[in-house]
mmCIF file of C-alpha atoms in Angstrom:
data_model
loop_
_atom_site.group_PDB
_atom_site.id
_atom_site.type_symbol
_atom_site.label_atom_id
_atom_site.label_comp_id
_atom_site.label_asym_id
_atom_site.label_seq_id
_atom_site.Cartn_x
_atom_site.Cartn_y
_atom_site.Cartn_z
ATOM 1 C CA ARG I 1 -12.810 275.852 148.585
ATOM 2 C CA CYS I 2 -12.659 272.792 146.373
ATOM 3 C CA ALA I 3 -12.950 272.845 142.611
ATOM 4 C CA ILE I 4 -13.364 269.471 140.935
ATOM 5 C CA ARG I 5 -13.296 268.723 137.219
ATOM 6 C CA LEU I 6 -14.607 265.385 135.979
ATOM 7 C CA ALA I 7 -13.798 264.115 132.494
ATOM 8 C CA ASP I 8 -14.441 260.831 130.700
ATOM 9 C CA ARG I 9 -11.259 258.704 130.800
ATOM 10 C CA ASN I 10 -11.553 257.692 127.156
ATOM 11 C CA THR I 11 -12.831 260.813 125.434
ATOM 12 C CA GLY I 12 -11.919 263.653 127.792
ATOM 13 C CA ALA I 13 -15.521 264.908 127.550
ATOM 14 C CA PRO I 14 -16.883 266.648 130.680
ATOM 15 C CA VAL I 15 -18.947 264.435 133.000
ATOM 16 C CA THR I 16 -22.191 266.210 133.826
ATOM 17 C CA GLY I 17 -25.063 265.128 136.055
ATOM 18 C CA ALA I 18 -22.843 263.404 138.612
ATOM 19 C CA VAL I 19 -23.362 263.451 142.359
ATOM 20 C CA VAL I 20 -20.058 264.374 144.000
ATOM 21 C CA ALA I 21 -19.596 263.988 147.769
ATOM 22 C CA ILE I 22 -16.452 265.034 149.630
ATOM 23 C CA THR I 23 -15.282 264.062 153.095
ATOM 24 C CA ALA I 24 -11.965 264.676 154.853
ATOM 25 C CA ASP I 25 -9.867 262.876 157.484
ATOM 26 C CA MET I 26 -6.494 263.574 159.069
ATOM 27 C CA PRO I 27 -4.395 260.434 158.467
ATOM 28 C CA SER I 28 -2.116 261.328 161.396
ATOM 29 C CA MET I 29 -5.075 261.358 163.813
ATOM 30 C CA PRO I 30 -7.476 258.581 162.767
ATOM 31 C CA ALA I 31 -11.045 259.048 164.045
ATOM 32 C CA ALA I 32 -10.073 262.259 165.870
ATOM 33 C CA HIS I 33 -10.627 264.622 162.960
ATOM 34 C CA HIS I 34 -13.271 263.426 160.529
ATOM 35 C CA MET I 35 -15.579 265.571 158.459
ATOM 36 C CA ARG I 36 -19.050 264.478 157.403
ATOM 37 C CA PRO I 37 -19.668 264.241 153.645
ATOM 38 C CA ILE I 38 -20.583 267.423 151.813
ATOM 39 C CA GLU I 39 -22.273 267.304 148.428
ATOM 40 C CA ALA I 40 -20.576 269.441 145.787
ATOM 41 C CA ALA I 41 -22.686 271.754 143.647
ATOM 42 C CA PRO I 42 -22.369 271.925 139.865
ATOM 43 C CA GLY I 43 -19.813 274.534 138.792
ATOM 44 C CA ASP I 44 -20.068 277.170 136.090
ATOM 45 C CA ALA I 45 -18.553 275.012 133.337
ATOM 46 C CA PRO I 46 -19.730 271.542 132.230
ATOM 47 C CA GLY I 47 -18.035 268.789 134.234
ATOM 48 C CA THR I 48 -17.037 271.073 137.100
ATOM 49 C CA TYR I 49 -18.233 270.852 140.695
ATOM 50 C CA LYS I 50 -17.512 273.017 143.742
ATOM 51 C CA ALA I 51 -17.719 272.682 147.518
ATOM 52 C CA THR I 52 -16.434 274.507 150.572
ATOM 53 C CA LEU I 53 -14.855 272.499 153.376
ATOM 54 C CA THR I 54 -14.345 273.839 156.886
ATOM 55 C CA LEU I 55 -11.381 271.985 158.346
ATOM 56 C CA GLU I 56 -10.716 271.962 162.095
ATOM 57 C CA MET I 57 -7.003 272.646 161.840
ATOM 58 C CA ALA I 58 -4.040 273.026 159.520
ATOM 59 C CA GLY I 59 -2.147 269.911 158.480
ATOM 60 C CA ARG I 60 -2.273 266.977 156.081
ATOM 61 C CA TRP I 61 -5.792 265.879 155.161
ATOM 62 C CA ALA I 62 -7.054 262.994 153.029
ATOM 63 C CA LEU I 63 -9.904 264.233 150.857
ATOM 64 C CA ARG I 64 -12.194 261.421 149.716
ATOM 65 C CA ILE I 65 -14.228 262.271 146.649
ATOM 66 C CA LYS I 66 -17.048 259.856 145.848
ATOM 67 C CA VAL I 67 -18.688 260.163 142.434
ATOM 68 C CA THR I 68 -22.007 258.547 141.505
ATOM 69 C CA GLY I 69 -24.372 259.110 138.614
ATOM 70 C CA PRO I 70 -23.387 258.500 135.019
ATOM 71 C CA VAL I 71 -20.022 257.241 136.338
ATOM 72 C CA VAL I 72 -19.017 255.700 139.664
ATOM 73 C CA ASP I 73 -15.600 256.321 141.164
ATOM 74 C CA GLN I 74 -13.810 257.222 144.365
ATOM 75 C CA ILE I 75 -10.691 259.336 144.527
ATOM 76 C CA VAL I 76 -8.449 259.947 147.542
ATOM 77 C CA HIS I 77 -6.339 263.086 147.380
ATOM 78 C CA ILE I 78 -3.839 263.988 150.114
ATOM 79 C CA GLU I 79 -3.407 267.725 150.601
ATOM 80 C CA GLU I 80 -1.440 269.837 153.074
ATOM 81 C CA PHE I 81 -3.423 272.824 154.350
ATOM 82 C CA THR I 82 -1.794 275.728 156.171
ATOM 83 C CA ALA I 83 -3.440 278.104 158.602
ATOM 84 C CA PRO I 84 -4.509 281.395 157.039
ATOM 85 C CA SER I 85 -2.152 284.264 157.798
ATOM 86 C CA LYS I 86 -3.485 286.945 160.132
ATOM 87 C CA ALA I 87 -3.565 290.529 158.911
ATOM 88 C CA ARG I 88 -1.663 292.999 161.068
#
């Protein structure tokens, strides 16, 4: 689950009305593990957006967040995901 908060760089005010798309790639395996873009839904608070990604495997992923609307930006965030632990 991804939670994204967008704020104006100058004022810190929440950015509402944006279109936020997220995609993910594994940098260690280019073109082998690529996720199609998913559009994030507005969150509960102004300037927040949420999306659920289903990744193929644990490891280091590059999340690409593309923002359009009242502002235009692209952010790349590298994150290490671990496999969920199995209940015994």
